[in-house]
Short mmCIF file of C-alpha atoms and ligand atoms in Angstrom, two decimals:
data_model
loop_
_atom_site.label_atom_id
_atom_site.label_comp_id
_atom_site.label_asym_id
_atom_site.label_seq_id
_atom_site.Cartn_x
_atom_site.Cartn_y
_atom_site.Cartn_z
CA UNK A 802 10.78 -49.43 9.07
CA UNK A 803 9.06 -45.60 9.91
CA UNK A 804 7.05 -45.56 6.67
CA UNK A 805 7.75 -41.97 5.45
CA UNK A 806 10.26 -41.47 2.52
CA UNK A 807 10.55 -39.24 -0.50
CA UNK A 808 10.12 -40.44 -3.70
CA UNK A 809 11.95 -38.21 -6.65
CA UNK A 810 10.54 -39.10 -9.97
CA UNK A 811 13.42 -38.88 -13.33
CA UNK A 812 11.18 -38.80 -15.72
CA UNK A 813 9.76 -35.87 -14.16
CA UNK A 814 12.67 -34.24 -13.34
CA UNK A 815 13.65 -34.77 -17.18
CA UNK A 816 10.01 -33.61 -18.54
CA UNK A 817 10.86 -30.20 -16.45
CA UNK A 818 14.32 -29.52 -17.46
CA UNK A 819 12.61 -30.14 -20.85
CA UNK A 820 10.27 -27.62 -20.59
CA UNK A 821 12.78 -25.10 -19.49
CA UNK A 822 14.70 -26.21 -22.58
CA UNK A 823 11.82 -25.58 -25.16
CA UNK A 824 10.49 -22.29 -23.06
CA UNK A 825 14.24 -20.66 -23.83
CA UNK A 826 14.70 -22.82 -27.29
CA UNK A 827 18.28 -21.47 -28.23
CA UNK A 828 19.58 -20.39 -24.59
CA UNK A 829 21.59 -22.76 -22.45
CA UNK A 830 20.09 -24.21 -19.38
CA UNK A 831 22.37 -24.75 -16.62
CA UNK A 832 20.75 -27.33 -14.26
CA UNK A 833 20.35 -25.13 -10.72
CA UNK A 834 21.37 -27.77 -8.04
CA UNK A 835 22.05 -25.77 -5.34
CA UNK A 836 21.38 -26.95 -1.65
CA UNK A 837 21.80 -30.43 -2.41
CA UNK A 838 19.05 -29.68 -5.14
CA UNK A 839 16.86 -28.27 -3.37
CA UNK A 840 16.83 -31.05 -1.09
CA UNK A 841 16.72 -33.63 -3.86
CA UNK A 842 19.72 -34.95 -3.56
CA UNK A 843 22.40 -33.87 -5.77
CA UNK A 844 23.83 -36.68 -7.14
CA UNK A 845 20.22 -38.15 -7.81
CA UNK A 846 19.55 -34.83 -9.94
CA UNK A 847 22.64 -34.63 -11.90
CA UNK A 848 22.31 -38.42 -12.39
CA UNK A 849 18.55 -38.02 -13.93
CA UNK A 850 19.69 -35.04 -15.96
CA UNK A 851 23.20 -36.33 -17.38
CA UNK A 852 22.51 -34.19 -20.63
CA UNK A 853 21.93 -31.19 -18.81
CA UNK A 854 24.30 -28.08 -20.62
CA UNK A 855 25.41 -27.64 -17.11
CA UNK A 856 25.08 -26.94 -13.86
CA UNK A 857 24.70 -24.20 -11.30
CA UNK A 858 25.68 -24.66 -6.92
CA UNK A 859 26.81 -22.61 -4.56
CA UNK A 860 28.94 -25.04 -2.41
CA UNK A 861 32.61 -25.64 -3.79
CA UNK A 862 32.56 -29.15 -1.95
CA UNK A 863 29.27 -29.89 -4.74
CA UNK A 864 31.11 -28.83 -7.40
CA UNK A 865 33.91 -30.76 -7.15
CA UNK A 866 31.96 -33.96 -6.45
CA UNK A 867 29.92 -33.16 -9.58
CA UNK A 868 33.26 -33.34 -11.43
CA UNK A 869 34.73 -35.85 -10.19
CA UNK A 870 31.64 -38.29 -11.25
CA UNK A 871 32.66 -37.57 -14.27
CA UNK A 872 30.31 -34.08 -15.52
CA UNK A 873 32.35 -32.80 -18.16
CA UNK A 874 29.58 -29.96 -18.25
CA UNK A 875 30.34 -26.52 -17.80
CA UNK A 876 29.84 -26.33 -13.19
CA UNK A 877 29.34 -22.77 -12.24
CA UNK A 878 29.71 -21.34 -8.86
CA UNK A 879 26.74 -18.79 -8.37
CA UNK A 880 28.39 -17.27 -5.19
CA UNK A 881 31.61 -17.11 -6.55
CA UNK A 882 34.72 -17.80 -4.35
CA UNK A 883 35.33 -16.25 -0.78
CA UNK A 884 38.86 -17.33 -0.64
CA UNK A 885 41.94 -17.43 -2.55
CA UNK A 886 42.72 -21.28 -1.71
CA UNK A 887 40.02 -22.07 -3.74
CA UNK A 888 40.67 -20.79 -7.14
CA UNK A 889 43.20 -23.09 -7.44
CA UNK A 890 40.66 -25.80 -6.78
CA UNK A 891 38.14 -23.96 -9.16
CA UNK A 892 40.95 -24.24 -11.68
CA UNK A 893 42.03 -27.67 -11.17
CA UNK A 894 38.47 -29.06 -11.28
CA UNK A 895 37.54 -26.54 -14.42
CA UNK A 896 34.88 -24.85 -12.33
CA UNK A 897 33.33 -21.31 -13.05
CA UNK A 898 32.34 -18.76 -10.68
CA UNK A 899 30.63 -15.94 -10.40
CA UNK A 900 32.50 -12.41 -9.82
CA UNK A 901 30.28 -9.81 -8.01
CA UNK A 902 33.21 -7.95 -6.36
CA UNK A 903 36.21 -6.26 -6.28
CA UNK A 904 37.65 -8.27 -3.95
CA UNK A 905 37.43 -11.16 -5.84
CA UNK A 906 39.19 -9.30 -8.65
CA UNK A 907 41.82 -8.70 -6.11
CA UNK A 908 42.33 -12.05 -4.76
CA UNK A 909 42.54 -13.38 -8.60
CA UNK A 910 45.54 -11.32 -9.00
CA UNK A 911 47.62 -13.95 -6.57
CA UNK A 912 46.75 -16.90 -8.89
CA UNK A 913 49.93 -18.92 -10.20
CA UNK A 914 50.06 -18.54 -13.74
CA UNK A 915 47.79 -21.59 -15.63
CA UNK A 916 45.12 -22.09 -17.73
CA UNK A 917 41.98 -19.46 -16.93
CA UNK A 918 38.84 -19.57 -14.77
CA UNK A 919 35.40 -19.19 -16.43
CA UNK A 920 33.61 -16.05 -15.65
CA UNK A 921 29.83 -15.08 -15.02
CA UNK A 922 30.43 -10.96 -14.02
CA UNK A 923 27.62 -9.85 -11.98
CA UNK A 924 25.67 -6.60 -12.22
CA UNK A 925 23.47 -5.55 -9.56
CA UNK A 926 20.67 -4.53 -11.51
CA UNK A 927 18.69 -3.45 -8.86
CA UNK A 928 18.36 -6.76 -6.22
CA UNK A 929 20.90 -5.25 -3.92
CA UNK A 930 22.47 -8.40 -2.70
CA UNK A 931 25.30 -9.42 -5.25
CA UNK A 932 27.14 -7.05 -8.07
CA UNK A 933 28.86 -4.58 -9.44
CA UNK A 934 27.23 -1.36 -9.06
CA UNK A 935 26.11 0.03 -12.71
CA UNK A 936 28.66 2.46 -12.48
CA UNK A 937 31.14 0.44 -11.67
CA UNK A 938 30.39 -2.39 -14.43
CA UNK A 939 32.71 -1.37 -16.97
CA UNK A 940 35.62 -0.94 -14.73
CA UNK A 941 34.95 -4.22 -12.99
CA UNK A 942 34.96 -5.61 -16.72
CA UNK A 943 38.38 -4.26 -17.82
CA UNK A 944 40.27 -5.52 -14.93
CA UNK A 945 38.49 -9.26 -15.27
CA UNK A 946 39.30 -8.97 -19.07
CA UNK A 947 42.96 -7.67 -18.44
CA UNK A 948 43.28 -10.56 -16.00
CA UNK A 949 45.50 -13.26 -16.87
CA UNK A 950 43.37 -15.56 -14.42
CA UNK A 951 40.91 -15.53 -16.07
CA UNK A 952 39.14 -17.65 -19.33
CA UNK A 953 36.27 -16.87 -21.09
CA UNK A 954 33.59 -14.29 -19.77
CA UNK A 955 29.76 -14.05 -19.21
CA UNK A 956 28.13 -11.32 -17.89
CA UNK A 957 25.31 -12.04 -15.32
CA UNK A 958 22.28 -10.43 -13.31
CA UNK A 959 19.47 -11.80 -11.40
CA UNK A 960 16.08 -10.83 -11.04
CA UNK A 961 14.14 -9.68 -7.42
CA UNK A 962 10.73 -9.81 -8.95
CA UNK A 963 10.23 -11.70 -12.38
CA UNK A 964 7.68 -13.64 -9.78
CA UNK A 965 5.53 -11.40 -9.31
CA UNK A 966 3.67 -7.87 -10.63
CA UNK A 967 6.82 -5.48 -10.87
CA UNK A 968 8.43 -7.88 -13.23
CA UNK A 969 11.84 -7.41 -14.65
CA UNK A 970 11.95 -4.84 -17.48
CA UNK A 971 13.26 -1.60 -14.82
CA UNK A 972 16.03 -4.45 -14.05
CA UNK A 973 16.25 -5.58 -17.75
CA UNK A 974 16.87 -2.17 -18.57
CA UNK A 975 19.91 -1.30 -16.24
CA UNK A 976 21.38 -4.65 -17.03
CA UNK A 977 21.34 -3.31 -21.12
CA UNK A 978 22.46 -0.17 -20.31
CA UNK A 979 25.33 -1.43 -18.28
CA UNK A 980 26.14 -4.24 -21.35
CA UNK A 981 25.78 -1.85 -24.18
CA UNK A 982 28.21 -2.67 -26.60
CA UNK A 983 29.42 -5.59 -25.09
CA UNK A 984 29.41 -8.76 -27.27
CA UNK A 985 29.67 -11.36 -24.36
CA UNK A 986 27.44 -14.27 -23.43
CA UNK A 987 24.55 -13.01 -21.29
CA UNK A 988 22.90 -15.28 -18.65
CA UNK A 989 19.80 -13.35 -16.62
CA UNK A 990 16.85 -15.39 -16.69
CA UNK A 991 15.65 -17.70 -12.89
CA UNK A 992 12.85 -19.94 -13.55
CA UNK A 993 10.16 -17.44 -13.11
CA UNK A 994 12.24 -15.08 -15.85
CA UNK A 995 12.03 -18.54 -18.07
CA UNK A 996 8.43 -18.82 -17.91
CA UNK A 997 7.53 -15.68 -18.11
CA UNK A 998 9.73 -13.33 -20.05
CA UNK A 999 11.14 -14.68 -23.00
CA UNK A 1000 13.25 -11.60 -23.39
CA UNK A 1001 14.98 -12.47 -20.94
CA UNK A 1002 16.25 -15.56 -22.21
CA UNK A 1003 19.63 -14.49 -23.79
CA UNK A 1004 22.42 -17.02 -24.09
CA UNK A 1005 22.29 -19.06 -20.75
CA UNK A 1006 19.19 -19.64 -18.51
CA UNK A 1007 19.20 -20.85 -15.06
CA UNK A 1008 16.41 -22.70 -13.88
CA UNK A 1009 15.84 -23.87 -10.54
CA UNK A 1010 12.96 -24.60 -8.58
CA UNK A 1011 10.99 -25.01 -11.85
CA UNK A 1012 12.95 -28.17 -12.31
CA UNK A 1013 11.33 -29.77 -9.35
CA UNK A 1014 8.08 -29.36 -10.52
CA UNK A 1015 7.47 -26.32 -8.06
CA UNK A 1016 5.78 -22.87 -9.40
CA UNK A 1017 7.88 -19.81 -8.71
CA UNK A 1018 4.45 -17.96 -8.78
CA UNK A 1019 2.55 -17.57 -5.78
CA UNK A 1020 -0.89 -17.62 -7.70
CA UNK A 1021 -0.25 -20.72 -9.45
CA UNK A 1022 0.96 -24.45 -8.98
CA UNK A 1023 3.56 -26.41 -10.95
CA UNK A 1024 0.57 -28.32 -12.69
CA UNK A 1025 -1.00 -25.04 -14.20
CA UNK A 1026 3.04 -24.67 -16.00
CA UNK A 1027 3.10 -27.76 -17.25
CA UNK A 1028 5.41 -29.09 -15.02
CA UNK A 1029 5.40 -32.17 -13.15
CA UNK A 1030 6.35 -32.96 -9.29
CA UNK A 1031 9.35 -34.56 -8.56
CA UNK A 1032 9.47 -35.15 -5.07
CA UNK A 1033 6.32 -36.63 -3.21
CA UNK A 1034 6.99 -36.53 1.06
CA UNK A 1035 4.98 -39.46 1.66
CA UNK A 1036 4.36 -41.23 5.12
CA UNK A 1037 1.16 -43.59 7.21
CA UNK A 1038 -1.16 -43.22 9.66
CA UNK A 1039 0.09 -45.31 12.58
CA UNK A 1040 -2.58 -44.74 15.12
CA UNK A 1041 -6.26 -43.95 14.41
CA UNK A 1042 -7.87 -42.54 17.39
CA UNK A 1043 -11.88 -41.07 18.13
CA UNK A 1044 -11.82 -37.64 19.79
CA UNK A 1045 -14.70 -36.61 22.33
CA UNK A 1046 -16.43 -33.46 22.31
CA UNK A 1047 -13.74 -30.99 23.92
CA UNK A 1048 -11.53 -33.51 23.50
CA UNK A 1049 -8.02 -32.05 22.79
CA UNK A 1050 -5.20 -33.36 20.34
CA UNK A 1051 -1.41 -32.55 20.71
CA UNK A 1052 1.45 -30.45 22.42
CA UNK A 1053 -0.57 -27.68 24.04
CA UNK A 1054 -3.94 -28.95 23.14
CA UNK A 1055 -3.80 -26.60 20.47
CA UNK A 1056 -7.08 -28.42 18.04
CA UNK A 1057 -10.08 -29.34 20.44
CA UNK A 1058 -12.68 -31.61 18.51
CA UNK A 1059 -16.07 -29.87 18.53
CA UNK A 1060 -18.18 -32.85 18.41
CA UNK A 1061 -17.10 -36.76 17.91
CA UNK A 1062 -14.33 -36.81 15.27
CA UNK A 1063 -11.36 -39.41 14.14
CA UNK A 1064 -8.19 -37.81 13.80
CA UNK A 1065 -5.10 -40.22 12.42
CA UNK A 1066 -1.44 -39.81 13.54
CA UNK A 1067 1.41 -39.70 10.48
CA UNK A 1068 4.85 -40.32 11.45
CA UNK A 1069 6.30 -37.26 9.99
CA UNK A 1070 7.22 -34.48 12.26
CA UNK A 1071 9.21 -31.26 12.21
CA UNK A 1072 12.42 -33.47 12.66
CA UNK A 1073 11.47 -34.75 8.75
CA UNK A 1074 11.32 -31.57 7.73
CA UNK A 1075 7.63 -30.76 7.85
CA UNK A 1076 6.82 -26.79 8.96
CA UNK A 1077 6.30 -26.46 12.23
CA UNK A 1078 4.33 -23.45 11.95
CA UNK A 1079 1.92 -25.03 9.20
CA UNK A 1080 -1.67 -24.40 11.41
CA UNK A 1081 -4.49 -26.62 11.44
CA UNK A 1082 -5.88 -27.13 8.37
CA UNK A 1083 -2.43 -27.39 6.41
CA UNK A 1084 -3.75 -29.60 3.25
CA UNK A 1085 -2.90 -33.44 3.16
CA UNK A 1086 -3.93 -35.64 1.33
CA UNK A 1087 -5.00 -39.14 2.92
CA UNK A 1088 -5.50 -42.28 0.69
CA UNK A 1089 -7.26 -40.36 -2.00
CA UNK A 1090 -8.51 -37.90 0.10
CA UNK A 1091 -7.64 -34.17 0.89
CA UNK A 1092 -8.25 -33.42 4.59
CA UNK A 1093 -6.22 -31.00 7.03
CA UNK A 1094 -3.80 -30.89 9.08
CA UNK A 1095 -5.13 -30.38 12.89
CA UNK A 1096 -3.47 -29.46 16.19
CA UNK A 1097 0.65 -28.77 16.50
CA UNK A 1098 3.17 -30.47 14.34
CA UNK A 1099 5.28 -32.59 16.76
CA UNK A 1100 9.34 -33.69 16.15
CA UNK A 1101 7.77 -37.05 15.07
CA UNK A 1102 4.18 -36.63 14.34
CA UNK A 1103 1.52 -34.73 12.89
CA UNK A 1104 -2.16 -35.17 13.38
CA UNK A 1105 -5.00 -35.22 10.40
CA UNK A 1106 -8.72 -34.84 10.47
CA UNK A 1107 -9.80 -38.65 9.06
CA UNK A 1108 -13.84 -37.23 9.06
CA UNK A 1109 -13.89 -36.67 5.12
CA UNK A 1110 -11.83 -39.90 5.14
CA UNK A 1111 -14.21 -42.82 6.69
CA UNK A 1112 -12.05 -45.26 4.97
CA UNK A 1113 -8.65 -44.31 6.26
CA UNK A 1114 -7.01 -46.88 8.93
CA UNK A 1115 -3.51 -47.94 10.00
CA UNK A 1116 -1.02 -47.95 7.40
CA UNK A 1117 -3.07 -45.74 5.25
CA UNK A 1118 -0.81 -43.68 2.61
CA UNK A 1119 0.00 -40.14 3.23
CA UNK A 1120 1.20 -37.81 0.81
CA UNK A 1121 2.26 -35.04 3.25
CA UNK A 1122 3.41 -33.37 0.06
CA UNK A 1123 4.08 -34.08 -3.90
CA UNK A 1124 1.46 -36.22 -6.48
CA UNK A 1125 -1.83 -35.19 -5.48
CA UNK A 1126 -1.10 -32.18 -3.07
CA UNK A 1127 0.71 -30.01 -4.64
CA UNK A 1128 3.54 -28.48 -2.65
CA UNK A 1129 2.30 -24.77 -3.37
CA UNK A 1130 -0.75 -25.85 -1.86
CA UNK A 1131 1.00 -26.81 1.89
CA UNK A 1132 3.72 -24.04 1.37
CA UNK A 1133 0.86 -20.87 1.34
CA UNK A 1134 -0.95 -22.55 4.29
CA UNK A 1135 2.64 -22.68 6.15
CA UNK A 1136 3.25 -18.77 4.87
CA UNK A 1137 6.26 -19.77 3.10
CA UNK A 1138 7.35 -21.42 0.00
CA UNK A 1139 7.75 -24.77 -1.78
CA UNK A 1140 12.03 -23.91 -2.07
CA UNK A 1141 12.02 -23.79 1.74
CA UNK A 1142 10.05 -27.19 2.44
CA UNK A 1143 11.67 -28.92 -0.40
CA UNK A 1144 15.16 -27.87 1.06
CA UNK A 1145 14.13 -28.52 4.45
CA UNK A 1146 13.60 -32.28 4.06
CA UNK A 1147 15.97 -33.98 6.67
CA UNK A 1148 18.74 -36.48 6.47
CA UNK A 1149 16.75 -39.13 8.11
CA UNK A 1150 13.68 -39.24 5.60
CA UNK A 1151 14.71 -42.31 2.87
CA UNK A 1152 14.82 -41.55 -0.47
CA UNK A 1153 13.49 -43.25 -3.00
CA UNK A 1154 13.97 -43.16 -6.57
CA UNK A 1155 11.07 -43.85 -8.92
CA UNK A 1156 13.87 -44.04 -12.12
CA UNK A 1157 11.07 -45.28 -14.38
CA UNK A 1158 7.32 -44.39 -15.56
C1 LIG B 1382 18.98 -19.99 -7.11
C2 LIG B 1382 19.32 -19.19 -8.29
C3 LIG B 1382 18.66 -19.38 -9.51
C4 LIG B 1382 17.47 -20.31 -9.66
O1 LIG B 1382 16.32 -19.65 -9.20
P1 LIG B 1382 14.88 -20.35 -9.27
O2 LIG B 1382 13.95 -19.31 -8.79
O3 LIG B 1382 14.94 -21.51 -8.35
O4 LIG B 1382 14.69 -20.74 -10.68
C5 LIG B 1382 19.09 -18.67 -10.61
N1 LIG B 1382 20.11 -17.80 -10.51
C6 LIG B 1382 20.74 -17.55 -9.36
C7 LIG B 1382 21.86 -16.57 -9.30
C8 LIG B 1382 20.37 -18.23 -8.20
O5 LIG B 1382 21.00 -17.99 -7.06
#
């Protein structure tokens, strides 16, 4: 069997959610399991975190799979709906959803009369993709109130920059401006929001990428939070081989070897999921050893400098990313982010779960 696979660890998975629990002690945390969990595997996550207070996706199809295994947890759609078909399937399968439109207002008008659909209304506090404008809140909010669609209500934002030095009081603002007087739930807080701004924690948190172990923070890894990693990308070296001098390694030759040096092959390519465009000297970690990355990541293959790693040899472990290299660490040399590497993982790498320990 190709040896790479990705193992997703419960316990840490459960430690994380726990943290986000205990960082927003009195808020709800809905579980954020979007994009199959972030490439986790849905059912795996929602499975290791069975006492979650709920859970957040943006796929209807995730949803209702969620609820038919038997989550009796409050689901919540963070895109909302797109079309009226499926409010009828939000309403059989007691999902919530998101409103950031008038549109969706509109198309909640044609619903048969039955019990009501769950709420989250969205103001765009300043993100610019989804909400109702500030001055259009309060109108948005009679008609979803006057609605006879709809059940109980939450009022939502979401934050462009609680990751990094703008921070989220301009948007905190707007969003308690537009609310003012309002006695309904409040949900505004994404995992950075959770760690960082405690004012921000309201009734109903969100987190997401903090509950894979992941830091939303550019400056800092998942480790430094006190969270733990859940999914290690591990694979072997299947071919040792000694460079030359000017010897070249790789689709375009794009490393040349200096002097003499062993370089090891890992079966993991771009078809797995691994960046493309991470350049030599991407981080990865080799037995017990942190080398580089060197030459062009192939469909099937990547290359590693083995000359810090004298021991390493056919069938060596890999840990392209996850317990000891941190998934920050590869995601800064690829210029992206752990979310996107985590979600990229492909349908062809196993998964393993490590349920215990
Ligand atoms: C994805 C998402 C989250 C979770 O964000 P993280 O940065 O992963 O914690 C929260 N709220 C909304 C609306 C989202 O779309």
């Amino acid at each position: 069997m190709r040896p790479i696979s990705a193992t997703i660890d419960f316990a840490a998975l459960r430690h994380n959610y726990g943290v986000a629990r205990r960082h927003a002690a009195g808020a709800k945390a809905l579980a954020v399991v979007k994009a199959n969990a972030y490439g986790h595997g849905i059912a795996r996550v929602a499975r290791a975190l069975v006492d979650a207070d709920g859970y957040a996706v943006v796929e209807l199809e995730a949803a209702v799979r969620l609820r038919e295994t038997g989550y009796q947890q409050r689901i919540v759609l963070l895109e909302g709906f797109f079309e009226p078909p499926e409010l009828s399937v939000m309403r059989e399968y007691r999902l919530a959803a998101v409103v950031h439109s008038f549109e969706q207002i509109e198309m909640m008008r044609s619903l048969a009369p039955g019990p009501g659909i769950d709420v989250m209304v969205k103001l765009n506090s300043g993100m610019n993709r989804l909400g109702f404008q500030p001055g259009d809140f309060a109108a948005a909010l009679e008609q979803v109130k006057a609605s006879p669609a709809v059940g109980t209500i939450t009022l939502i934002t979401h934050f462009a920059n609680a990751d990094d030095e703008r921070g989220v009081q301009w948007q905190l603002e707007r969003f308690e401006r537009a609310a003012a007087g309002e006695r309904l739930p409040r949900s505004l807080a994404n995992s950075a929001a959770i760690l960082r701004y405690p004012q921000t924690h309201a009734d109903v948190v969100r987190p997401g990428i903090m509950l894979y172990g992941c830091s939303p923070f550019a400056e800092s890894t998942g480790a430094d939070l006190g969270l733990k990693p859940v999914m290690t990308l591990a694979s072997e070296i299947i071919a040792v081989r000694d460079l030359a001098p000017g010897e070249a390694v790789g689709y375009g030759g794009a490393y040349t070897a200096e002097s003499g040096q062993r370089i090891g092959v890992v079966a993991c390519g771009y078809a797995d999921g691994y960046p493309r465009h991470a350049p030599t000297g991407t981080p990865v970690l080799v037995g017990d050893r942190v080398t580089r990355t060197v030459g062009r990541v192939s469909m099937d293959m990547l290359t590693v400098d083995l000359s810090g790693a004298p021991e390493a040899r056919v069938g060596t472990n890999v840990v392209l990313w996850g317990a000891g290299n941190p998934v920050e660490h590869v995601a800064a040399a690829a210029g992206t982010v752990g979310y996107e590497l985590m979600c990229a993982v492909a349908p062809r790498v196993r998964m393993v779960e490590q349920v215990n320990g």
